[in-house]
PDB file of C-alpha atoms in Angstrom:
ATOM      1  CA  MET J   1     -10.547  44.262   6.247  1.00 40.00           C
ATOM      2  CA  THR J   2     -11.457  47.190   3.136  1.00 39.00           C
ATOM      3  CA  THR J   3     -11.078  49.932   5.892  1.00 43.00           C
ATOM      4  CA  LEU J   4      -7.453  47.775   6.985  1.00 41.00           C
ATOM      5  CA  LEU J   5      -6.324  47.803   3.466  1.00 38.00           C
ATOM      6  CA  LYS J   6      -6.919  51.228   2.930  1.00 39.00           C
ATOM      7  CA  SER J   7      -5.669  52.643   5.758  1.00 43.00           C
ATOM      8  CA  ILE J   8      -2.055  50.588   4.666  1.00 37.00           C
ATOM      9  CA  LEU J   9      -2.430  52.240   1.365  1.00 35.00           C
ATOM     10  CA  THR J  10      -2.532  55.815   2.455  1.00 40.00           C
ATOM     11  CA  LEU J  11       1.167  55.467   3.619  1.00 41.00           C
ATOM     12  CA  ILE J  12       2.393  55.064   0.377  1.00 36.00           C
ATOM     13  CA  PRO J  13       5.545  57.714   0.384  1.00 37.00           C
ATOM     14  CA  SER J  14       4.540  61.155  -1.613  1.00 34.00           C
ATOM     15  CA  PRO J  15       6.245  64.150  -1.366  1.00 31.00           C
ATOM     16  CA  PHE J  16       6.228  66.645   1.557  1.00 31.00           C
ATOM     17  CA  ALA J  17       7.589  70.095   1.823  1.00 31.00           C
ATOM     18  CA  SER J  18       9.422  71.531   5.067  1.00 34.00           C
ATOM     19  CA  SER J  19       7.808  74.574   6.560  1.00 34.00           C
ATOM     20  CA  GLY J  20      10.385  76.328   7.343  1.00 37.00           C
ATOM     21  CA  LEU J  21       8.761  77.963  10.296  1.00 37.00           C
ATOM     22  CA  PRO J  22      10.833  78.418  13.491  1.00 41.00           C
ATOM     23  CA  ASN J  23       9.552  75.752  15.881  1.00 41.00           C
ATOM     24  CA  PRO J  24       7.468  77.105  19.154  1.00 42.00           C
ATOM     25  CA  PRO J  25       8.409  76.768  22.847  1.00 42.00           C
ATOM     26  CA  ARG J  26       8.653  72.748  23.112  1.00 44.00           C
ATOM     27  CA  ARG J  27       7.278  71.577  26.382  1.00 47.00           C
ATOM     28  CA  ARG J  28       8.936  68.966  28.802  1.00 48.00           C
ATOM     29  CA  LEU J  29       7.664  67.646  30.753  1.00 45.00           C
ATOM     30  CA  SER J  30       8.195  68.492  34.521  1.00 38.00           C
ATOM     31  CA  ASP J  31       7.530  66.501  37.735  1.00 36.00           C
ATOM     32  CA  ALA J  32       4.138  68.443  38.288  1.00 33.00           C
ATOM     33  CA  ASP J  33       3.346  66.520  34.671  1.00 43.00           C
ATOM     34  CA  ASP J  34       4.949  63.408  35.849  1.00 43.00           C
ATOM     35  CA  GLU J  35       1.492  63.115  38.274  1.00 40.00           C
ATOM     36  CA  ASP J  36      -0.560  62.763  35.071  1.00 46.00           C
ATOM     37  CA  GLU J  37      -1.516  58.758  34.776  1.00 49.00           C
ATOM     38  CA  ASP J  38      -1.480  59.256  31.505  1.00 57.00           C
ATOM     39  CA  LEU J  39       1.947  60.655  30.927  1.00 78.00           C
ATOM     40  CA  LYS J  40       3.872  58.304  33.072  1.00 84.00           C
ATOM     41  CA  THR J  41       6.266  56.458  31.165  1.00 89.00           C
ATOM     42  CA  LEU J  42       5.578  52.991  29.927  1.00 88.00           C
ATOM     43  CA  LEU J  43       9.216  51.999  29.597  1.00 94.00           C
ATOM     44  CA  ASN J  44      11.867  51.902  32.234  1.00 94.00           C
ATOM     45  CA  PRO J  45      11.343  55.255  34.411  1.00 94.00           C
ATOM     46  CA  ALA J  46      14.768  54.533  35.632  1.00 95.00           C
ATOM     47  CA  THR J  47      16.628  55.249  32.410  1.00 96.00           C
ATOM     48  CA  CYS J  48      14.370  57.891  31.471  1.00 96.00           C
ATOM     49  CA  SER J  49      16.475  60.776  31.285  1.00 95.00           C
ATOM     50  CA  GLN J  50      13.796  63.350  29.217  1.00 95.00           C
ATOM     51  CA  LYS J  51      10.445  63.013  28.089  1.00 95.00           C
ATOM     52  CA  GLY J  52       7.941  65.465  26.973  1.00 94.00           C
ATOM     53  CA  LYS J  53       5.870  66.745  23.785  1.00 95.00           C
ATOM     54  CA  HIS J  54       7.400  68.649  20.858  1.00 95.00           C
ATOM     55  CA  TRP J  55       5.280  70.812  18.710  1.00 94.00           C
ATOM     56  CA  VAL J  56       5.465  70.394  15.080  1.00 93.00           C
ATOM     57  CA  TRP J  57       4.433  72.814  12.530  1.00 86.00           C
ATOM     58  CA  ALA J  58       2.392  71.845   9.729  1.00 75.00           C
ATOM     59  CA  ASP J  59       2.318  74.537   7.066  1.00 61.00           C
ATOM     60  CA  GLU J  60       2.473  77.945   6.719  1.00 53.00           C
ATOM     61  CA  PRO J  61      -0.112  80.292   8.176  1.00 49.00           C
ATOM     62  CA  GLU J  62      -2.740  81.680   5.722  1.00 51.00           C
ATOM     63  CA  ASP J  63      -3.139  85.177   7.331  1.00 50.00           C
ATOM     64  CA  THR J  64       0.420  86.263   8.170  1.00 48.00           C
ATOM     65  CA  ASN J  65      -0.841  88.539  10.075  1.00 51.00           C
ATOM     66  CA  THR J  66      -2.123  86.012  12.793  1.00 49.00           C
ATOM     67  CA  ASP J  67       0.117  83.402  14.714  1.00 53.00           C
ATOM     68  CA  GLU J  68      -2.826  80.751  13.971  1.00 56.00           C
ATOM     69  CA  ARG J  69      -0.665  78.059  12.417  1.00 59.00           C
ATOM     70  CA  LYS J  70      -1.482  74.261  12.137  1.00 81.00           C
ATOM     71  CA  GLY J  71       0.435  71.794  13.745  1.00 91.00           C
ATOM     72  CA  HIS J  72       0.812  68.226  16.254  1.00 94.00           C
ATOM     73  CA  GLU J  73       2.707  67.267  19.277  1.00 95.00           C
ATOM     74  CA  ILE J  74       5.095  64.211  19.088  1.00 97.00           C
ATOM     75  CA  TYR J  75       5.391  62.041  22.208  1.00 96.00           C
ATOM     76  CA  TYR J  76       9.069  61.098  23.100  1.00 97.00           C
ATOM     77  CA  GLU J  77      11.739  59.745  25.404  1.00 97.00           C
ATOM     78  CA  LEU J  78      15.361  59.394  25.987  1.00 97.00           C
ATOM     79  CA  HIS J  79      16.365  56.661  28.125  1.00 98.00           C
ATOM     80  CA  GLY J  80      20.615  56.951  29.049  1.00 97.00           C
ATOM     81  CA  THR J  81      23.062  59.254  28.641  1.00 95.00           C
ATOM     82  CA  GLY J  82      25.674  58.007  26.483  1.00 96.00           C
ATOM     83  CA  LYS J  83      27.814  59.337  23.295  1.00 95.00           C
ATOM     84  CA  GLU J  84      26.256  56.383  21.141  1.00 95.00           C
ATOM     85  CA  HIS J  85      23.100  57.664  20.049  1.00 97.00           C
ATOM     86  CA  VAL J  86      20.152  55.415  18.625  1.00 97.00           C
ATOM     87  CA  LEU J  87      16.930  56.394  17.341  1.00 98.00           C
ATOM     88  CA  PHE J  88      14.014  53.676  16.842  1.00 98.00           C
ATOM     89  CA  ILE J  89      10.767  53.975  14.855  1.00 98.00           C
ATOM     90  CA  MET J  90       8.105  51.905  15.089  1.00 96.00           C
ATOM     91  CA  GLY J  91       5.354  50.615  12.576  1.00 94.00           C
ATOM     92  CA  LEU J  92       1.348  50.947  12.358  1.00 89.00           C
ATOM     93  CA  SER J  93      -0.520  50.915  14.996  1.00 81.00           C
ATOM     94  CA  ASN J  94       2.354  50.620  17.629  1.00 88.00           C
ATOM     95  CA  GLY J  95       3.961  53.281  20.026  1.00 92.00           C
ATOM     96  CA  SER J  96       7.288  53.725  21.840  1.00 95.00           C
ATOM     97  CA  SER J  97       6.350  51.140  24.239  1.00 93.00           C
ATOM     98  CA  SER J  98       6.536  48.355  22.042  1.00 92.00           C
ATOM     99  CA  TRP J  99      10.715  48.808  21.855  1.00 95.00           C
ATOM    100  CA  SER J 100      10.259  48.165  25.305  1.00 93.00           C
ATOM    101  CA  THR J 101      13.016  45.228  24.975  1.00 90.00           C
ATOM    102  CA  GLN J 102      15.694  47.438  23.267  1.00 94.00           C
ATOM    103  CA  VAL J 103      15.293  50.520  25.531  1.00 96.00           C
ATOM    104  CA  ASP J 104      16.173  48.617  28.537  1.00 94.00           C
ATOM    105  CA  HIS J 105      18.778  46.761  26.953  1.00 94.00           C
ATOM    106  CA  PHE J 106      20.819  50.274  25.714  1.00 96.00           C
ATOM    107  CA  GLY J 107      19.292  52.492  28.117  1.00 96.00           C
ATOM    108  CA  SER J 108      20.997  50.308  30.447  1.00 95.00           C
ATOM    109  CA  LEU J 109      24.370  50.638  28.969  1.00 95.00           C
ATOM    110  CA  SER J 110      26.799  53.404  29.596  1.00 95.00           C
ATOM    111  CA  ASP J 111      27.645  53.928  25.792  1.00 95.00           C
ATOM    112  CA  TYR J 112      24.242  54.422  24.558  1.00 96.00           C
ATOM    113  CA  SER J 113      21.307  57.226  24.385  1.00 97.00           C
ATOM    114  CA  VAL J 114      18.064  55.996  22.912  1.00 98.00           C
ATOM    115  CA  LEU J 115      15.342  57.942  21.143  1.00 98.00           C
ATOM    116  CA  VAL J 116      11.428  56.612  21.623  1.00 98.00           C
ATOM    117  CA  PHE J 117       8.134  58.404  20.098  1.00 98.00           C
ATOM    118  CA  ASP J 118       4.654  57.828  19.090  1.00 97.00           C
ATOM    119  CA  ASN J 119       3.959  58.314  15.443  1.00 97.00           C
ATOM    120  CA  ARG J 120       1.830  61.660  14.317  1.00 95.00           C
ATOM    121  CA  GLY J 121      -2.028  59.570  15.223  1.00 93.00           C
ATOM    122  CA  SER J 122      -0.348  56.751  18.041  1.00 93.00           C
ATOM    123  CA  GLY J 123      -0.059  56.864  21.778  1.00 92.00           C
ATOM    124  CA  HIS J 124       0.455  60.294  23.542  1.00 93.00           C
ATOM    125  CA  SER J 125       1.117  62.049  20.023  1.00 95.00           C
ATOM    126  CA  GLY J 126      -1.288  64.390  18.528  1.00 94.00           C
ATOM    127  CA  TYR J 127      -3.466  63.241  15.710  1.00 92.00           C
ATOM    128  CA  PRO J 128      -3.787  65.710  12.774  1.00 91.00           C
ATOM    129  CA  SER J 129      -6.194  65.000   9.930  1.00 87.00           C
ATOM    130  CA  GLY J 130      -5.150  62.728   7.483  1.00 82.00           C
ATOM    131  CA  PRO J 131      -3.847  61.266   5.044  1.00 88.00           C
ATOM    132  CA  TYR J 132      -0.620  60.298   6.607  1.00 91.00           C
ATOM    133  CA  THR J 133       2.489  60.080   4.639  1.00 92.00           C
ATOM    134  CA  THR J 134       5.807  58.562   5.513  1.00 93.00           C
ATOM    135  CA  SER J 135       7.128  61.695   3.879  1.00 93.00           C
ATOM    136  CA  ALA J 136       5.646  63.811   6.188  1.00 94.00           C
ATOM    137  CA  MET J 137       6.253  61.244   9.184  1.00 96.00           C
ATOM    138  CA  ALA J 138      10.145  61.818   8.346  1.00 96.00           C
ATOM    139  CA  GLN J 139       9.915  65.260   8.891  1.00 96.00           C
ATOM    140  CA  ASP J 140       8.243  65.233  12.413  1.00 97.00           C
ATOM    141  CA  VAL J 141      11.265  62.938  12.994  1.00 98.00           C
ATOM    142  CA  VAL J 142      14.073  65.329  12.027  1.00 97.00           C
ATOM    143  CA  SER J 143      12.178  67.912  13.364  1.00 96.00           C
ATOM    144  CA  LEU J 144      11.925  66.020  16.921  1.00 97.00           C
ATOM    145  CA  LEU J 145      15.910  65.284  16.246  1.00 98.00           C
ATOM    146  CA  ASP J 146      16.467  68.978  15.543  1.00 97.00           C
ATOM    147  CA  PHE J 147      14.968  69.746  19.193  1.00 97.00           C
ATOM    148  CA  VAL J 148      16.689  66.644  21.011  1.00 97.00           C
ATOM    149  CA  GLU J 149      19.762  68.269  19.619  1.00 96.00           C
ATOM    150  CA  TRP J 150      20.978  65.037  17.476  1.00 97.00           C
ATOM    151  CA  THR J 151      22.618  66.857  14.331  1.00 96.00           C
ATOM    152  CA  GLY J 152      25.756  65.863  14.200  1.00 95.00           C
ATOM    153  CA  SER J 153      27.504  64.545  11.017  1.00 93.00           C
ATOM    154  CA  LYS J 154      27.349  59.956  11.609  1.00 93.00           C
ATOM    155  CA  SER J 155      26.102  60.283  15.057  1.00 94.00           C
ATOM    156  CA  ILE J 156      22.667  58.172  14.777  1.00 96.00           C
ATOM    157  CA  HIS J 157      22.317  54.704  14.347  1.00 95.00           C
ATOM    158  CA  LEU J 158      18.610  54.664  12.869  1.00 96.00           C
ATOM    159  CA  VAL J 159      16.055  51.395  13.430  1.00 95.00           C
ATOM    160  CA  GLY J 160      13.087  51.281  11.366  1.00 95.00           C
ATOM    161  CA  ILE J 161      10.204  48.041  11.490  1.00 92.00           C
ATOM    162  CA  SER J 162       7.185  47.571   9.121  1.00 89.00           C
ATOM    163  CA  MET J 163       5.944  51.247   8.689  1.00 93.00           C
ATOM    164  CA  GLY J 164       8.784  52.551  10.682  1.00 95.00           C
ATOM    165  CA  GLY J 165      11.264  51.270   8.011  1.00 94.00           C
ATOM    166  CA  MET J 166       9.640  53.233   5.382  1.00 94.00           C
ATOM    167  CA  ILE J 167       9.825  55.973   7.655  1.00 96.00           C
ATOM    168  CA  SER J 168      13.636  55.336   7.751  1.00 96.00           C
ATOM    169  CA  LEU J 169      14.287  54.995   4.484  1.00 95.00           C
ATOM    170  CA  GLU J 170      12.496  58.401   3.859  1.00 95.00           C
ATOM    171  CA  LEU J 171      15.223  59.905   6.828  1.00 96.00           C
ATOM    172  CA  ALA J 172      18.003  58.439   4.921  1.00 94.00           C
ATOM    173  CA  THR J 173      17.249  60.667   1.779  1.00 94.00           C
ATOM    174  CA  LEU J 174      16.250  63.630   4.532  1.00 96.00           C
ATOM    175  CA  ILE J 175      19.895  63.484   6.726  1.00 96.00           C
ATOM    176  CA  PRO J 176      22.163  61.217   5.373  1.00 94.00           C
ATOM    177  CA  GLU J 177      25.067  62.903   6.972  1.00 95.00           C
ATOM    178  CA  ARG J 178      23.723  62.282  10.595  1.00 95.00           C
ATOM    179  CA  LEU J 179      23.339  58.417   9.762  1.00 95.00           C
ATOM    180  CA  ALA J 180      26.191  56.616  11.301  1.00 93.00           C
ATOM    181  CA  SER J 181      24.250  52.899  10.636  1.00 92.00           C
ATOM    182  CA  LEU J 182      21.105  51.737   9.223  1.00 92.00           C
ATOM    183  CA  THR J 183      18.802  49.134  10.280  1.00 91.00           C
ATOM    184  CA  LEU J 184      15.373  48.096   8.882  1.00 90.00           C
ATOM    185  CA  CYS J 185      13.169  45.152   9.655  1.00 86.00           C
ATOM    186  CA  VAL J 186      10.188  43.200   8.019  1.00 80.00           C
ATOM    187  CA  THR J 187       9.743  46.288   5.760  1.00 85.00           C
ATOM    188  CA  SER J 188      10.225  47.389   2.132  1.00 83.00           C
ATOM    189  CA  ALA J 189      10.590  51.210   0.214  1.00 83.00           C
ATOM    190  CA  GLY J 190       6.499  50.958  -1.206  1.00 76.00           C
ATOM    191  CA  ASP J 191       5.542  50.999  -4.723  1.00 72.00           C
ATOM    192  CA  LYS J 192       3.741  54.199  -5.919  1.00 69.00           C
ATOM    193  CA  TYR J 193       1.021  51.670  -8.073  1.00 65.00           C
ATOM    194  CA  ARG J 194       0.820  49.840  -5.024  1.00 64.00           C
ATOM    195  CA  ARG J 195       1.481  46.635  -5.835  1.00 67.00           C
ATOM    196  CA  ASN J 196       3.864  45.997  -2.990  1.00 68.00           C
ATOM    197  CA  LEU J 197       0.937  44.484  -0.555  1.00 71.00           C
ATOM    198  CA  PRO J 198       2.366  41.458   1.633  1.00 70.00           C
ATOM    199  CA  PRO J 199       1.631  37.900   0.615  1.00 76.00           C
ATOM    200  CA  ARG J 200      -1.411  36.452   1.376  1.00 80.00           C
ATOM    201  CA  GLU J 201       0.433  34.196   4.148  1.00 78.00           C
ATOM    202  CA  GLY J 202       1.592  37.307   6.043  1.00 77.00           C
ATOM    203  CA  LEU J 203      -1.782  39.012   5.293  1.00 81.00           C
ATOM    204  CA  GLN J 204      -3.497  36.278   6.946  1.00 83.00           C
ATOM    205  CA  THR J 205      -1.150  36.200  10.065  1.00 81.00           C
ATOM    206  CA  MET J 206      -1.436  40.320  10.535  1.00 78.00           C
ATOM    207  CA  MET J 207      -5.339  39.394  10.891  1.00 83.00           C
ATOM    208  CA  LYS J 208      -4.586  36.698  13.074  1.00 81.00           C
ATOM    209  CA  LEU J 209      -2.559  38.630  15.080  1.00 79.00           C
ATOM    210  CA  MET J 210      -4.568  41.779  15.087  1.00 78.00           C
ATOM    211  CA  PHE J 211      -8.266  40.734  15.512  1.00 83.00           C
ATOM    212  CA  VAL J 212      -8.166  36.748  16.394  1.00 83.00           C
ATOM    213  CA  THR J 213      -5.292  35.479  18.718  1.00 79.00           C
ATOM    214  CA  LYS J 214      -5.187  36.738  22.665  1.00 79.00           C
ATOM    215  CA  LYS J 215      -2.647  35.208  24.577  1.00 80.00           C
ATOM    216  CA  GLN J 216       0.887  36.121  23.455  1.00 72.00           C
ATOM    217  CA  GLU J 217       2.230  32.412  23.820  1.00 73.00           C
ATOM    218  CA  ASP J 218       0.246  31.924  20.684  1.00 78.00           C
ATOM    219  CA  ARG J 219       0.823  35.612  18.992  1.00 78.00           C
ATOM    220  CA  ILE J 220       4.861  34.517  19.372  1.00 74.00           C
ATOM    221  CA  ASP J 221       4.393  30.929  17.639  1.00 76.00           C
ATOM    222  CA  ALA J 222       2.214  32.651  14.815  1.00 77.00           C
ATOM    223  CA  ALA J 223       5.319  35.413  14.068  1.00 77.00           C
ATOM    224  CA  VAL J 224       7.553  32.640  14.594  1.00 77.00           C
ATOM    225  CA  GLU J 225       5.939  30.703  11.516  1.00 75.00           C
ATOM    226  CA  LEU J 226       5.778  33.739   9.363  1.00 74.00           C
ATOM    227  CA  LEU J 227       9.319  34.925   9.866  1.00 72.00           C
ATOM    228  CA  TYR J 228      11.350  31.101   9.394  1.00 77.00           C
ATOM    229  CA  PRO J 229      10.591  28.288   7.360  1.00 80.00           C
ATOM    230  CA  ALA J 230       8.626  25.373   9.273  1.00 82.00           C
ATOM    231  CA  ASN J 231      11.312  22.678   8.560  1.00 88.00           C
ATOM    232  CA  TRP J 232      14.115  24.275  10.078  1.00 85.00           C
ATOM    233  CA  LEU J 233      11.596  25.341  13.227  1.00 85.00           C
ATOM    234  CA  ASP J 234      11.031  21.493  13.494  1.00 90.00           C
ATOM    235  CA  GLU J 235      14.758  20.363  13.633  1.00 92.00           C
ATOM    236  CA  GLU J 236      16.952  19.983  17.010  1.00 92.00           C
ATOM    237  CA  ASP J 237      18.485  23.132  18.093  1.00 85.00           C
ATOM    238  CA  PRO J 238      21.984  22.172  18.093  1.00 85.00           C
ATOM    239  CA  ASP J 239      22.751  25.206  21.421  1.00 77.00           C
ATOM    240  CA  ASP J 240      20.186  23.778  23.466  1.00 82.00           C
ATOM    241  CA  SER J 241      21.685  21.870  26.265  1.00 85.00           C
ATOM    242  CA  GLU J 242      17.418  20.297  26.465  1.00 90.00           C
ATOM    243  CA  CYS J 243      18.028  19.587  23.131  1.00 90.00           C
ATOM    244  CA  ARG J 244      14.644  20.943  21.948  1.00 91.00           C
ATOM    245  CA  THR J 245      13.633  22.592  18.249  1.00 90.00           C
ATOM    246  CA  ARG J 246      14.057  25.373  17.369  1.00 84.00           C
ATOM    247  CA  ARG J 247      10.336  26.473  16.849  1.00 81.00           C
ATOM    248  CA  ILE J 248      10.297  26.287  21.146  1.00 81.00           C
ATOM    249  CA  THR J 249      13.853  27.927  21.498  1.00 80.00           C
ATOM    250  CA  ARG J 250      13.370  30.743  19.004  1.00 73.00           C
ATOM    251  CA  THR J 251      10.357  32.450  21.008  1.00 69.00           C
ATOM    252  CA  GLU J 252      12.980  32.167  24.158  1.00 67.00           C
ATOM    253  CA  HIS J 253      15.262  34.772  23.148  1.00 59.00           C
ATOM    254  CA  PRO J 254      14.020  38.135  22.833  1.00 58.00           C
ATOM    255  CA  LYS J 255      18.161  39.231  23.419  1.00 64.00           C
ATOM    256  CA  ARG J 256      18.932  37.877  19.739  1.00 65.00           C
ATOM    257  CA  PHE J 257      17.619  41.001  18.375  1.00 72.00           C
ATOM    258  CA  ASN J 258      19.448  43.259  20.661  1.00 78.00           C
ATOM    259  CA  ASP J 259      22.877  41.575  19.511  1.00 75.00           C
ATOM    260  CA  LEU J 260      22.401  42.093  16.414  1.00 69.00           C
ATOM    261  CA  LEU J 261      21.691  45.544  16.741  1.00 78.00           C
ATOM    262  CA  GLU J 262      25.114  45.974  18.716  1.00 81.00           C
ATOM    263  CA  ARG J 263      26.725  44.015  15.664  1.00 74.00           C
ATOM    264  CA  THR J 264      25.639  46.696  13.242  1.00 75.00           C
ATOM    265  CA  PHE J 265      26.782  49.765  15.237  1.00 78.00           C
ATOM    266  CA  ARG J 266      30.069  48.112  16.502  1.00 74.00           C
ATOM    267  CA  GLU J 267      31.012  45.973  13.624  1.00 65.00           C
ATOM    268  CA  GLY J 268      29.957  47.584  10.619  1.00 52.00           C
ATOM    269  CA  ARG J 269      29.040  45.040   8.649  1.00 40.00           C
ATOM    270  CA  GLU J 270      25.938  44.053   6.715  1.00 44.00           C
ATOM    271  CA  VAL J 271      23.842  41.003   8.691  1.00 43.00           C
ATOM    272  CA  SER J 272      20.584  39.192   8.053  1.00 45.00           C
ATOM    273  CA  GLY J 273      20.305  37.387  11.505  1.00 48.00           C
ATOM    274  CA  PRO J 274      22.339  35.294  14.057  1.00 47.00           C
ATOM    275  CA  PRO J 275      24.826  33.186  12.545  1.00 44.00           C
ATOM    276  CA  GLY J 276      23.304  30.005  11.024  1.00 44.00           C
ATOM    277  CA  GLU J 277      20.021  31.191  11.288  1.00 46.00           C
ATOM    278  CA  PRO J 278      18.098  31.571   7.671  1.00 41.00           C
ATOM    279  CA  VAL J 279      15.685  34.445   7.532  1.00 37.00           C
ATOM    280  CA  ARG J 280      13.076  34.326   4.600  1.00 35.00           C
ATOM    281  CA  SER J 281      13.636  36.789   2.067  1.00 31.00           C
ATOM    282  CA  ASP J 282      10.331  38.295   2.308  1.00 33.00           C
ATOM    283  CA  HIS J 283      10.801  38.839   5.842  1.00 33.00           C
ATOM    284  CA  LEU J 284      14.200  39.987   6.142  1.00 33.00           C
ATOM    285  CA  GLY J 285      16.099  42.292   8.458  1.00 43.00           C
ATOM    286  CA  MET J 286      19.041  43.807   7.524  1.00 43.00           C
ATOM    287  CA  GLY J 287      21.460  46.560   8.946  1.00 46.00           C
ATOM    288  CA  ILE J 288      24.341  48.127   7.497  1.00 44.00           C
ATOM    289  CA  LYS J 289      26.808  50.877   8.597  1.00 43.00           C
ATOM    290  CA  LEU J 290      27.101  53.726   6.537  1.00 47.00           C
ATOM    291  CA  ASP J 291      30.357  54.982   7.023  1.00 43.00           C
ATOM    292  CA  GLY J 292      32.089  52.530   5.234  1.00 37.00           C
ATOM    293  CA  PRO J 293      31.826  49.370   3.142  1.00 32.00           C
ATOM    294  CA  ALA J 294      29.524  46.511   4.253  1.00 32.00           C
ATOM    295  CA  VAL J 295      31.635  43.126   4.208  1.00 25.00           C
TER     296      VAL J 295
END
């Protein structure tokens, strides 16, 4: 428990300066590389248009006469070929494959291109020495976006969850001109005095999900309890033809989140969930269009 809390606390944002160094040659995976079992996509291979490892410089070399420079690789995947660019940033202890439902949905639509990646220290990405900060991790993303040439004005729909939401907030201050919308899910802006820890109920559920609950069905039930009020979950779902409670139907509609994202991308308004669904304030998901006022 103590080790986990220390790991979480190291993620509080701190200043990070970009190196300004030119990037080395980046590596895109060839057909031969695809034979490497470790680098085969865990997402939909039918929609994957590009994947590889992008090198991010960490600092200036101590000796200007040497080419030795510190840095690390960031593994990424691009899915779809549409003009609408969607960037998903995952949270602590999860990788790009956790966005599989969203990649399947948006990657198969002709209007969208989807970029997912493994944060430093996870998945196929490099493991530079710590501690890690959300500011530095945001710089990783800027470098990756420059590489895939997602540099246009108001061209990126940014979606961040948990720690990924914190990284997204850093990005919104670094490259605000590139963002068309910002969707923040179960996250916060952090607190420099480290007072912004989850409530006791949230910590208990996190521990249960990480170390105790093994079955997927039980994990979903625990997450639903954390997101919605119990009395609302026990009410009959008016949209269900079988008259089941919302406690059951909430676990059967992963498409709802994708629908919510599309509303954010297309309609340009602030949303907190599908119509009629309450969301607890300490776990609020919010999407806003950045090129106009929210309504």
